[in-house]
Each structure stands twice: as C-alpha cells, then as structure tokens.
Short mmCIF file of C-alpha atoms in Angstrom, two decimals:
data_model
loop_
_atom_site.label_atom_id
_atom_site.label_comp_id
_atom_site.label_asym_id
_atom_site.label_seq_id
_atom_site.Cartn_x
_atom_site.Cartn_y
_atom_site.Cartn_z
CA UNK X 260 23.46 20.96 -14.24
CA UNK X 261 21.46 23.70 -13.63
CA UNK X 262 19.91 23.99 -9.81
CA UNK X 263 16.98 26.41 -8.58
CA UNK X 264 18.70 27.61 -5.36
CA UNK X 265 15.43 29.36 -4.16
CA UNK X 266 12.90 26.42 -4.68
CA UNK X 267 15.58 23.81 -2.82
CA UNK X 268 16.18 26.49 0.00
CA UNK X 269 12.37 25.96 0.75
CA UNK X 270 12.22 22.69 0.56
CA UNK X 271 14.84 22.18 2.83
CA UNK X 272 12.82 24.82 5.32
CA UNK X 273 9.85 23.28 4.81
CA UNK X 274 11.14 20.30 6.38
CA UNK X 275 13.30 21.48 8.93
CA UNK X 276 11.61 24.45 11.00
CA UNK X 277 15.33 24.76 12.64
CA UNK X 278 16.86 25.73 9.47
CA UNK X 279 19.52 29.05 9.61
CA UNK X 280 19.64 30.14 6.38
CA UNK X 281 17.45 32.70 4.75
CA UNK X 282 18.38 32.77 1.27
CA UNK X 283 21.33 31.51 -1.25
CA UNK X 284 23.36 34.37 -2.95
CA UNK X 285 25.99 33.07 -4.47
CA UNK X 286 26.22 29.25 -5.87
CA UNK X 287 29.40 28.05 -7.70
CA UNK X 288 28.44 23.97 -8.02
CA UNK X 289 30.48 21.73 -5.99
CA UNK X 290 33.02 24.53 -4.95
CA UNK X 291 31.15 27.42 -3.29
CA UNK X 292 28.68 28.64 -1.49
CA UNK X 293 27.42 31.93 0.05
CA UNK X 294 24.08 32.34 1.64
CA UNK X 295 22.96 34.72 4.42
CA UNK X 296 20.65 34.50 7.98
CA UNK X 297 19.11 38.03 9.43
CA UNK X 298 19.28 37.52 13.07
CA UNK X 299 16.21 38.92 14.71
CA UNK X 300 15.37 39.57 17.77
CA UNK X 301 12.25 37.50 17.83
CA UNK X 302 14.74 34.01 17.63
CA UNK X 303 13.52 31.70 20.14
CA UNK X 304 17.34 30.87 21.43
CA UNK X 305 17.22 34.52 22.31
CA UNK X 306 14.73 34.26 24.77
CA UNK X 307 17.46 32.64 27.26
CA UNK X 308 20.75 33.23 25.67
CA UNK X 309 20.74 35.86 27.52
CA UNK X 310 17.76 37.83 29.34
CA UNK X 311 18.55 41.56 28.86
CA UNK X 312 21.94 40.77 26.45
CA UNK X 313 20.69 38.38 24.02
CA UNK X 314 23.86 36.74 21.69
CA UNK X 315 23.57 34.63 19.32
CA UNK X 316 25.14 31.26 20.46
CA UNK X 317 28.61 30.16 18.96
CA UNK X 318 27.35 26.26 18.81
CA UNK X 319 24.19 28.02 16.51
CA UNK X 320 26.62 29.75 14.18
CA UNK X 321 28.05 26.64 13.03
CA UNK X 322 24.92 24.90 12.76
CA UNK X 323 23.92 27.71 10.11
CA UNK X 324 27.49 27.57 8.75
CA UNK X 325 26.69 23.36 8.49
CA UNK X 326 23.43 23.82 6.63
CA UNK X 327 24.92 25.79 3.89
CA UNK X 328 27.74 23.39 3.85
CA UNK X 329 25.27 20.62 3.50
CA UNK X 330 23.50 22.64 0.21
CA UNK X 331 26.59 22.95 -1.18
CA UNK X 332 27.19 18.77 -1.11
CA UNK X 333 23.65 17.44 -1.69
CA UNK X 334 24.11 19.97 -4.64
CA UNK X 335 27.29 18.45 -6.46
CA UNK X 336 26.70 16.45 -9.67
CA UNK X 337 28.36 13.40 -8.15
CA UNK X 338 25.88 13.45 -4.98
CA UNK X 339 24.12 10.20 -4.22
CA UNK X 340 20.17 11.02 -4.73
CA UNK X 341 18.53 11.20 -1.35
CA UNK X 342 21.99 11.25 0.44
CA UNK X 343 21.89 12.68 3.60
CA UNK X 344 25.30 15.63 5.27
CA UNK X 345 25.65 15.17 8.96
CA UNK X 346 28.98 17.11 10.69
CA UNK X 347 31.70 14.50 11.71
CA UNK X 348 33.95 17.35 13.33
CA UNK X 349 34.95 21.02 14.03
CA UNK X 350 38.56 22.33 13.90
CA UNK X 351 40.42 24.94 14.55
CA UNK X 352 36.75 27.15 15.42
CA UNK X 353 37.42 30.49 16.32
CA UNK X 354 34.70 33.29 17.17
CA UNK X 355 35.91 36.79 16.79
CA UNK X 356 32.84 38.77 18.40
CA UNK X 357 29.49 38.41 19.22
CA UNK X 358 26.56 38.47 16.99
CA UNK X 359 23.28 40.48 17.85
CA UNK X 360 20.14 40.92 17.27
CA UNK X 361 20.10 42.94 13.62
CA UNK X 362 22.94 41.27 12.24
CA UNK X 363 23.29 40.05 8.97
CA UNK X 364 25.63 36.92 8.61
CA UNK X 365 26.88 36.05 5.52
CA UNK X 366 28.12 32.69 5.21
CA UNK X 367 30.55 32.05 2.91
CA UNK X 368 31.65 27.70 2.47
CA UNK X 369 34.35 26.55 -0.05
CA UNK X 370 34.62 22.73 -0.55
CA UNK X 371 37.92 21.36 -0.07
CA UNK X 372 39.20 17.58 -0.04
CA UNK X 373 37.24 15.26 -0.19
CA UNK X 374 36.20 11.54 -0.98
CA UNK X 375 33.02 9.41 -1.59
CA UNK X 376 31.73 9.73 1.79
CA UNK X 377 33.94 12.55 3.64
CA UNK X 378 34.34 16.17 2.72
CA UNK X 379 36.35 19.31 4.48
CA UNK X 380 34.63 22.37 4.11
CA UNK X 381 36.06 26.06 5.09
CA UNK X 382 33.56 28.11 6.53
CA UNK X 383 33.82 32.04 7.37
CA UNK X 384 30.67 33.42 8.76
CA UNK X 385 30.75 38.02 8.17
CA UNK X 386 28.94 40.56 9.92
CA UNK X 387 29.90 43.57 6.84
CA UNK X 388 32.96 42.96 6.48
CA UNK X 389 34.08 41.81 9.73
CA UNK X 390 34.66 37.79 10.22
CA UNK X 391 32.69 36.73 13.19
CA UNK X 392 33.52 33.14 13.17
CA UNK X 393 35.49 30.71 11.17
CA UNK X 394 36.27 26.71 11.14
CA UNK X 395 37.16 23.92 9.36
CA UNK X 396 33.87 21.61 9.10
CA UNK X 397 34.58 17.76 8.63
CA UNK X 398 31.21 16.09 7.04
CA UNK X 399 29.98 12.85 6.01
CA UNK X 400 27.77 11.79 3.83
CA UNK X 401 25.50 8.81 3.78
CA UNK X 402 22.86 7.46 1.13
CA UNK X 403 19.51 7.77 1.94
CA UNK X 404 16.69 6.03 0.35
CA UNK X 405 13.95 7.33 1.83
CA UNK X 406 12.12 9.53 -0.61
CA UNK X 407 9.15 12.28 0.81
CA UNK X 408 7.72 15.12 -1.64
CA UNK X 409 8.54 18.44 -1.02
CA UNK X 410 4.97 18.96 -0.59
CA UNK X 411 4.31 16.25 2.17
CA UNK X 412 4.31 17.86 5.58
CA UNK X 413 6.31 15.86 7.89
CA UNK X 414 6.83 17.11 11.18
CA UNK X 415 10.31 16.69 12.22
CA UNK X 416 9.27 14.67 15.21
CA UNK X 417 7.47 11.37 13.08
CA UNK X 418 10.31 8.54 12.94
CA UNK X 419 10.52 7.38 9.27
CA UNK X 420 12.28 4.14 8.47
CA UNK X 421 14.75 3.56 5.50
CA UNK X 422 13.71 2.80 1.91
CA UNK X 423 9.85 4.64 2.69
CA UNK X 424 8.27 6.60 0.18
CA UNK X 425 5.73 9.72 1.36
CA UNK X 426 3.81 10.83 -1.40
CA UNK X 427 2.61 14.54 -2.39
CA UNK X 428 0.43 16.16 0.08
CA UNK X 429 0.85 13.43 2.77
CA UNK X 430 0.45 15.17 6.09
CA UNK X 431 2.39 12.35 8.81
CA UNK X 432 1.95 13.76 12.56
CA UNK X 433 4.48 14.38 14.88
CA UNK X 434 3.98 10.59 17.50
CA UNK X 435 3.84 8.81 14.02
CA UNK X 436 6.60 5.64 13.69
CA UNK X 437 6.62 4.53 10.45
CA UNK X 438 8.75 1.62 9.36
CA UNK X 439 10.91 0.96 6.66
CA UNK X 440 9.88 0.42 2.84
CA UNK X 441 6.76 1.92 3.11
CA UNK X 442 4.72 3.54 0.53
CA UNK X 443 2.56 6.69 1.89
CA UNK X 444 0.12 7.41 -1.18
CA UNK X 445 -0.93 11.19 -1.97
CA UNK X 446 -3.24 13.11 0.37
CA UNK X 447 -2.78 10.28 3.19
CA UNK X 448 -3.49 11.42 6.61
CA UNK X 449 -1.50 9.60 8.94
CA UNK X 450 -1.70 11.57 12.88
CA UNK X 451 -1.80 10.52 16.46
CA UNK X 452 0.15 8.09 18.44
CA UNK X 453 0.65 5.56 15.55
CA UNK X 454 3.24 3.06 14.68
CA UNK X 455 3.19 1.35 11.04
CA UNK X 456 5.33 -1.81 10.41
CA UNK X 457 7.53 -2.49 7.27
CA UNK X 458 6.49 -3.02 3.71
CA UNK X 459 2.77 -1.55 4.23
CA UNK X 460 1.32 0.31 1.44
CA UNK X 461 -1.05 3.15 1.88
CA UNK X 462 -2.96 4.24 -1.20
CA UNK X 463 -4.02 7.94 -1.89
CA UNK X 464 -6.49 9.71 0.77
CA UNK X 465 -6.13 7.15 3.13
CA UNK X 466 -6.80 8.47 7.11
CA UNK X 467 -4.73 6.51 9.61
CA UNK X 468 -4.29 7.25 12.75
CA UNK X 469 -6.84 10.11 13.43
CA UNK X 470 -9.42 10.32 16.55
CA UNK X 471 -12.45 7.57 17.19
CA UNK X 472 -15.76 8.71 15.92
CA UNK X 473 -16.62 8.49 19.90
CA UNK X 474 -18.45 10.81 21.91
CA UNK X 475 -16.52 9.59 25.14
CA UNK X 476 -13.46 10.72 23.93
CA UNK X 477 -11.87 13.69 25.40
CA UNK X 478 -8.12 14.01 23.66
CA UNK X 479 -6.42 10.96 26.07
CA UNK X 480 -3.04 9.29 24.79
CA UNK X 481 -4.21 6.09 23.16
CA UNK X 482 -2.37 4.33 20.40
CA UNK X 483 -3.08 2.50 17.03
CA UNK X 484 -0.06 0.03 16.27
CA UNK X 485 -0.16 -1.64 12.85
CA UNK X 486 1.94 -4.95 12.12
CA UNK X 487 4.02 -5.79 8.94
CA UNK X 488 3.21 -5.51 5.17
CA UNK X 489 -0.45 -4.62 5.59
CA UNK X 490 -2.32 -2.68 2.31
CA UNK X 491 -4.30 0.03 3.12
CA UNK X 492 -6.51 1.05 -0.19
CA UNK X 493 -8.17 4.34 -1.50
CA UNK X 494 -9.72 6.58 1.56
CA UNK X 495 -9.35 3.49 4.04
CA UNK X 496 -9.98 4.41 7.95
CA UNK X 497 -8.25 3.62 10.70
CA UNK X 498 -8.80 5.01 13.93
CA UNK X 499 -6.90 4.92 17.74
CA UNK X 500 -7.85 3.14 21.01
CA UNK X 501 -10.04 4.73 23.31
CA UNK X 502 -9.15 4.66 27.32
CA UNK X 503 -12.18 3.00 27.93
CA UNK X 504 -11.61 0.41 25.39
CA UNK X 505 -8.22 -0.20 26.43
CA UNK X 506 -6.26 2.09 24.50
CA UNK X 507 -4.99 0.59 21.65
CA UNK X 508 -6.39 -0.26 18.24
CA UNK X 509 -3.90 -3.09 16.87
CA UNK X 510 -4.31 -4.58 13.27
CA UNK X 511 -1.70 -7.67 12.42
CA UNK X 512 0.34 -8.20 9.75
CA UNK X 513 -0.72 -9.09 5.70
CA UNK X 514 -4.16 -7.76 6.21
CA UNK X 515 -5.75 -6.61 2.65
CA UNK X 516 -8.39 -3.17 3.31
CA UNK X 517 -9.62 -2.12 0.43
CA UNK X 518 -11.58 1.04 -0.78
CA UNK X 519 -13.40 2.91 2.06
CA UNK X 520 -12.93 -0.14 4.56
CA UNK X 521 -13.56 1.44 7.89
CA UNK X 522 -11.94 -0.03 11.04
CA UNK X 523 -13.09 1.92 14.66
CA UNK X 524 -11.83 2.05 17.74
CA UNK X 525 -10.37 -0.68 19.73
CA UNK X 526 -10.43 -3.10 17.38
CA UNK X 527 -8.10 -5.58 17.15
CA UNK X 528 -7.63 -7.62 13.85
CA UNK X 529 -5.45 -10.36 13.31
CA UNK X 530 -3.19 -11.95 10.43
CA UNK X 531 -4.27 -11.84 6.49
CA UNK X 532 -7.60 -11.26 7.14
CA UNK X 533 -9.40 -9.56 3.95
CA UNK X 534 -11.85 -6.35 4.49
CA UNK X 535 -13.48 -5.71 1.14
CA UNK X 536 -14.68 -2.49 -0.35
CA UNK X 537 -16.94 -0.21 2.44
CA UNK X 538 -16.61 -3.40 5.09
CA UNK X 539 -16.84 -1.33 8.47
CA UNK X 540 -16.35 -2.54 12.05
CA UNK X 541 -18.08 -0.85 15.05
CA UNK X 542 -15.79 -0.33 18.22
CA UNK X 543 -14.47 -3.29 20.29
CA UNK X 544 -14.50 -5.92 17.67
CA UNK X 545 -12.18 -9.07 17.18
CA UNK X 546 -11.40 -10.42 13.65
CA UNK X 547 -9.43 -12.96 14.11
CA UNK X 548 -6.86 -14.46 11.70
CA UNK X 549 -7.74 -15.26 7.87
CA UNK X 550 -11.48 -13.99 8.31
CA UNK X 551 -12.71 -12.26 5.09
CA UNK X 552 -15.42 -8.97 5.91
CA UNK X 553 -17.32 -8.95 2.72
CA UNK X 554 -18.37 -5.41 1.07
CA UNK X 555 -20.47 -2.89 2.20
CA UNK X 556 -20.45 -4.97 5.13
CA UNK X 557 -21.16 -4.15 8.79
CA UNK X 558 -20.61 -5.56 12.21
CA UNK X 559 -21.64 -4.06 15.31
CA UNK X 560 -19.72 -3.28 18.25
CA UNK X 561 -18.61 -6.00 21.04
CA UNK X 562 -18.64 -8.73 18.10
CA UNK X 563 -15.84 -10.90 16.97
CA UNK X 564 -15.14 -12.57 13.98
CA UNK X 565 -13.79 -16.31 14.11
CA UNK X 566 -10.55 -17.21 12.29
CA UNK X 567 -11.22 -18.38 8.74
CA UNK X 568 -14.88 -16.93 8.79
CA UNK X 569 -16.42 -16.06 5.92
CA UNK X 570 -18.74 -12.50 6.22
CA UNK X 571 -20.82 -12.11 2.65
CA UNK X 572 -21.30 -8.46 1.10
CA UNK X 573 -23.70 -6.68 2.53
CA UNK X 574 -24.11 -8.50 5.84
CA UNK X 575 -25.03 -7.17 9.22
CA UNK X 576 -23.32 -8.94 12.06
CA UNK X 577 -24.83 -7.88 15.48
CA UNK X 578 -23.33 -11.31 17.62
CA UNK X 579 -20.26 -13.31 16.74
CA UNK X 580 -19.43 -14.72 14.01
CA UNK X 581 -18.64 -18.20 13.18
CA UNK X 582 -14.81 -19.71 12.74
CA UNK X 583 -14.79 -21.63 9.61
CA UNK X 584 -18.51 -20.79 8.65
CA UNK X 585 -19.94 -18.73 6.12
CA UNK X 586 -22.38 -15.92 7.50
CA UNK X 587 -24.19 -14.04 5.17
CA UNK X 588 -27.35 -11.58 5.22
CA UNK X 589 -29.21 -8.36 7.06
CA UNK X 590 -29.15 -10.08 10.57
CA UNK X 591 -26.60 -12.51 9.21
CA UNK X 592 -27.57 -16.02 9.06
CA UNK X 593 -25.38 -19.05 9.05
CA UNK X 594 -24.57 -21.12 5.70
CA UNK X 595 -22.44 -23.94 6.91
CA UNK X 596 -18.73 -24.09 7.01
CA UNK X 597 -17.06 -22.13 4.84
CA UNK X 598 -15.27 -25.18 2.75
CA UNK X 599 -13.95 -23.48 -0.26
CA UNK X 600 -11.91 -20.98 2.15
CA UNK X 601 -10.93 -23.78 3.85
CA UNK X 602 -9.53 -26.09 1.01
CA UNK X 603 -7.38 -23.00 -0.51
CA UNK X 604 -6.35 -22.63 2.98
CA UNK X 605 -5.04 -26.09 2.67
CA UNK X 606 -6.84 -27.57 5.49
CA UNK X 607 -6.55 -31.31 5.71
CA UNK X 608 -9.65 -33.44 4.46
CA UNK X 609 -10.12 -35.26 7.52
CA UNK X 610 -10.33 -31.94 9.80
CA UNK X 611 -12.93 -30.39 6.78
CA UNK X 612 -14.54 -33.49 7.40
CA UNK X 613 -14.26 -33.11 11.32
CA UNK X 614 -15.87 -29.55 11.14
CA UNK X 615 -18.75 -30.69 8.73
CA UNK X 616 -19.97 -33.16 11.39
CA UNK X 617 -19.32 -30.67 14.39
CA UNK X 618 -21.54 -28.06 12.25
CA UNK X 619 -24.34 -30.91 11.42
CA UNK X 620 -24.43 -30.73 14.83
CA UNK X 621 -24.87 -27.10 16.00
CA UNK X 622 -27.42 -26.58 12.83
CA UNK X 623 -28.97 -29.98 11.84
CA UNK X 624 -29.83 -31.68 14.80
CA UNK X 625 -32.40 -31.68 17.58
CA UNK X 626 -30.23 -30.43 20.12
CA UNK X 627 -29.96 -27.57 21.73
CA UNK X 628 -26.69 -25.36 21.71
CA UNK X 629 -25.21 -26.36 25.03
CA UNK X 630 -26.68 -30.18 24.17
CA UNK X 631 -24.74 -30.01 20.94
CA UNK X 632 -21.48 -28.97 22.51
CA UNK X 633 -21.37 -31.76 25.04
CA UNK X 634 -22.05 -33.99 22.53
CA UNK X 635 -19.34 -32.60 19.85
CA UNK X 636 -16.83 -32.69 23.02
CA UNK X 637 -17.81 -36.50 23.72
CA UNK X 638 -17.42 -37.74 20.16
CA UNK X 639 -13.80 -38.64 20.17
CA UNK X 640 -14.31 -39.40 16.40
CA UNK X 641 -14.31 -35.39 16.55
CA UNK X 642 -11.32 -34.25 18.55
CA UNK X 643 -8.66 -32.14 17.05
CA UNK X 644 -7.44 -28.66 17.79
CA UNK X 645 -9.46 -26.89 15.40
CA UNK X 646 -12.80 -28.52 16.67
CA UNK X 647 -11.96 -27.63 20.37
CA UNK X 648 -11.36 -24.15 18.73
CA UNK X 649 -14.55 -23.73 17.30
CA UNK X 650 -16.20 -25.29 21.20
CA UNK X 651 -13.67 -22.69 22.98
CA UNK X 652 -15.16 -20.04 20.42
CA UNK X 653 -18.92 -20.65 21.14
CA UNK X 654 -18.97 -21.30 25.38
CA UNK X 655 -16.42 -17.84 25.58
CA UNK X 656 -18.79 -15.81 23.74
CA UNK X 657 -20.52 -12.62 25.21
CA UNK X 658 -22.82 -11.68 22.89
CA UNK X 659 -23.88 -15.10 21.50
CA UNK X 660 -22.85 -16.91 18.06
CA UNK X 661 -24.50 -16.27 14.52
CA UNK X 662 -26.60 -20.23 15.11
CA UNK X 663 -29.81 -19.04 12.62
CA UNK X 664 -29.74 -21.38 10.01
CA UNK X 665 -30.61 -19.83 6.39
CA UNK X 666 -34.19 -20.21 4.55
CA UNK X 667 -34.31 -22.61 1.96
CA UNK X 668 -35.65 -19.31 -0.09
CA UNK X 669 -32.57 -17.41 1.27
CA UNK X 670 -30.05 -20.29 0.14
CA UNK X 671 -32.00 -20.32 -3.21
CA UNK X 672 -31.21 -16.27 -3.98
CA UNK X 673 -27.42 -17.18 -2.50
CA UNK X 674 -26.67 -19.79 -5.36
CA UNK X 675 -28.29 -17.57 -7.66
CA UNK X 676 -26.02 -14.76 -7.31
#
C-alpha cells in the first residue's frame, strides 16, 4: 500500500488547528513511526505555562506523542475506513527534562499488541539524542462513518452527527449542529447558530445559515433550527432569526426547496410543504403544513400560507393565503379549493365536499366576509375540524385573506396553460 505521508499530515492539520506534529520522517506501515514538532516560542500554551520560564507541558507531549500514534493506526492496511484513535490510557510515563522553546522533538512510536479495536503503542519523545519523555500509550479505535473532504473547512467547534457526508469545498461554521446521515453537497455554506436534523440533503452551493438580508440587523445571536429529512436543492437560501422577529427561523421536517428557493428571516415553515424553483418568502411569514409555493413565486412579508394551499408559479402574495385553496396570479387571486391536492392528500369525500360548500360561500354568494362566516359556523351540515380550521384561519388573520375571486378571462388563460 503505498501512503503520501505529507498530503495526510495536512489533512489531518487542516482539520485539527491543535495538531503537534510538523512533519513525518520516517514511516514503516503498521510498525513505526517517527515524525518531529519544532517548539517555538510563539505556542499559545506558552503564554501561561510559565510567564518568564515558558516549558512545554508534560500532558502536551503526549498529546503530540498520541497524534503520531494515531497516523501510524489510521495508516495500517487492516484500518477500518473513517475509523477514528482516541487514548484509552498512559503507563508507566516518565519525563526526563524539560522541553523549551527551540527544541526539536522527535517522536519516535512502535506498534505493539494489539487487537481489532485496542492497540499498545511505545512512545519515546528526543530532544538530539537525549529522551525527554517516554510511555506506554493504550488506544482504541472506533469506526467512523462520517465522511468530510479534505478540502471542506470544518471548524473544530460544528457538532457533526454519525453517517454525514460533507462534500468538497463545504465551509460548516463553528455554532453549526448538524445531525446524522446528512449529505452536505460541494461549495455549501452552512454558518451561524444553526442546527440541521437527520437525513437532510443539501445540494451543491447551497447557503444555510448565513445573516438576514435586513438592515436592522446588527450581529445579535439568533438561530435557524431545521427539522428532519428536509432537501435543500442547488444554491437554496436559508437565512437566521432576527431579534426583532423573534429570533429564530424554524423550517419542519420533509420539506422539498428546490433550485434558488429563498426562505428570509423569521420564517417559520411547517411539515412537507413544497417550495419550487426561485419561490421566495419575505420575512415573518407562516407556511403552514403541506402548502406548495409555486416557482418564481413571491410572498411578502407578515403573510402566511394555509395548510394544504396551493400558490401557482409566478404569483405575488401580499395577504394570506388560503388553506385548501388554490391562489394564483400578480396580486394573487383565489381559484377555489385546491381539490386535486386534496384528493392525493387522501382527504375524505365528504370533508372535500364540506370545504366546496364553505368556499361557495366565501366566493359565490351575496354575503359579505364576516356574513359568510356566521353563516358557515351555523350550518351544522358543515361542521368538522377542517372547516372550523379554515373559519379559525380567516377571523385570526392580520393582514386579510386572498377573497378576490378570478376573471372569467383569467380562469380562461389558467386552463389553457
């Protein structure tokens, strides 16, 4: 097996800012190592270990003794891929004088027992020919399936879960959680104080995470939390709360955002709703569960979108937005419920048939909205909870509903297309 010592040194410092060793001089596979750290005095442990006598710390001189010991494992031909070394015990440790600033260390590990998941190393750390420090290292080793390129930056800080896969170029941020089985696709941005749930995908150049496009913000702690199994498509963003919008921008779990699908800040998006290619929310909005956001769609700030809703491509929504309706059109008119949605959805015929009549009358009739309402709440021929959802919906609403009916011109081009 042949193994490019210098290319997996940097990797490994790439990674890990903390890491000891400056270079690999000697590499017998699976039985030796010897590798070497220049101790400067520009260290940052020097700067209080100690003031006017700095020493390099014992504890520190095993950790660099560890590191190479870890090389020398990850490097064996029998090594799991992605396993990860972490140091079980120290015997017998001795340290037989202080190193300084301007010392060279030369770190010599030999591999002795060991079995599928425990290995003994013997580690002698030199100054010339002097031993400094010696010990017998006990390690483990564990599998790891979590795979990020060597050319991802990853600050050591972000919390990845098992299984995920970072892609090359991904740059994750230092308050980023992400969870396990997760696919980060190349050139992804994900930053800020951001937690991602299991299974969600992110294709390449997608920006998660990042600072709302708001001229009030000035740099506060606010979040974006993002559920379970949510896809996340080419150059999709996604930005964090603001303090005065509470904070936190929260998307659900199963949602579908496809190519440049913007979401801004404070939103808050429920459960498998669909955003389709350019669909972009203004700050503040509510898209509630199972709502579809057609393309190159738009809906202004303050709105929310009703569970099940239907939003046609190229729509702008500037009040709310129907549950159960299809809304469609620059200053987005109303096209009746949204029945097709609603039969894949497998609603029951008799509350399709409820909704029909409740819509007949909010659109058809004579009556005004608040007339309609108490009329739809008096019809007991009416009542079931997805009815009372759609009243609850209307009288709660701050900006007003999406009630314009279409043109019979308008509903002419519709079928057309």
């Amino acid at each position: 097996m042949t193994i490019n010592i210098p290319i997996l040194l940097d990797r490994l410092c790439y990674r890990h800012p903390s890491m000891l060793v400056d270079a690999i001089i000697e590499h017998d596979a699976g039985r030796r190592l010897v590798a070497v750290k220049n101790v400067t005095v520009n260290e940052e442990f020097f700067q209080g270990h100690f003031p006017g006598a700095p020493l390099m710390p014992a504890v520190l001189m095993l950790e660099s003794l560890s590191q190479v010991a870890a090389i020398l494992l990850l490097q064996r031909q029998d090594a799991a891929p992605n396993a990860r070394v972490y140091l079980r015990g120290v015997n017998d440790a001795k340290f037989r004088r202080q190193v300084v600033p301007g010392d060279r260390l030369r770190l010599e590990i030999s591999l002795g027992r060991r079995r599928a998941a425990l290995a003994r190393a013997q580690a002698i750390a030199y100054v010339g020919d002097q031993i400094v420090a010696e010990a017998e290292l006990l390690l483990g080793l564990i599998a790891d399936r979590t795979e990020i390129d060597p050319t991802a930056i990853v600050n050591p800080r972000a919390q990845i879960g098992e299984g995920t896969t970072i892609g090359p170029y991904v740059t994750v941020g230092p308050r980023v959680r992400i969870g396990a089985n997760c696919k980060i696709g190349a050139s992804s941005v994900v930053d800020g104080w951001t937690e991602i749930g299991d299974e969600t995908e992110m294709f390449p150049f997608s920006s998660i995470g990042l600072i709302p496009q708001d001229l009030k913000f000035r740099g506060e702690d606010t979040q974006l939390v993002i559920g379970r199994r949510n896809i996340f498509r080419e150059f999709v963003t996604i930005h964090r709360g603001t303090r005065g919008g509470g904070g936190i921008t929260r998307i659900g779990d199963r949602n579908l955002f496809m190519a440049y699908a913007h979401v801004a800040h404070d939103c808050q998006i429920g459960t498998e709703t669909i955003f389709a290619n350019g669909a972009t929310l203004a700050g503040h909005v509510l898209v509630e569960d199972y709502a579809t956001i057609g393309a190159f769609s738009g809906v202004h700030q303050f709105c929310r979108v009703g569970r099940h809703a239907f939003i046609g491509g190229y729509s702008v929504v500037t009040k709310d937005a129907l549950p159960f309706a299809k809304t469609v059109g620059n200053r987005a008119r109303i096209y009746g419920l949204n029945t097709i949605g609603l039969m894949r959805r497998g609603f029951p015929p008799d509350v399709i048939s409820k909704l029909k009549r409740s819509f007949r009358y909010l659109l058809q009739s004579k009556l005004n909205t608040t007339g309609a309402l108490q009329q739809i709440q008096r019809d007991r021929s009416l009542a079931c909870a997805e009815v009372q959802y759609l009243l609850d919906f209307i009288r709660t609403s701050q900006r007003g509903v999406i009630l314009r009916r279409a043109t019979r011109r308008a509903e002419e081009v519709l079928a057309d297309e």
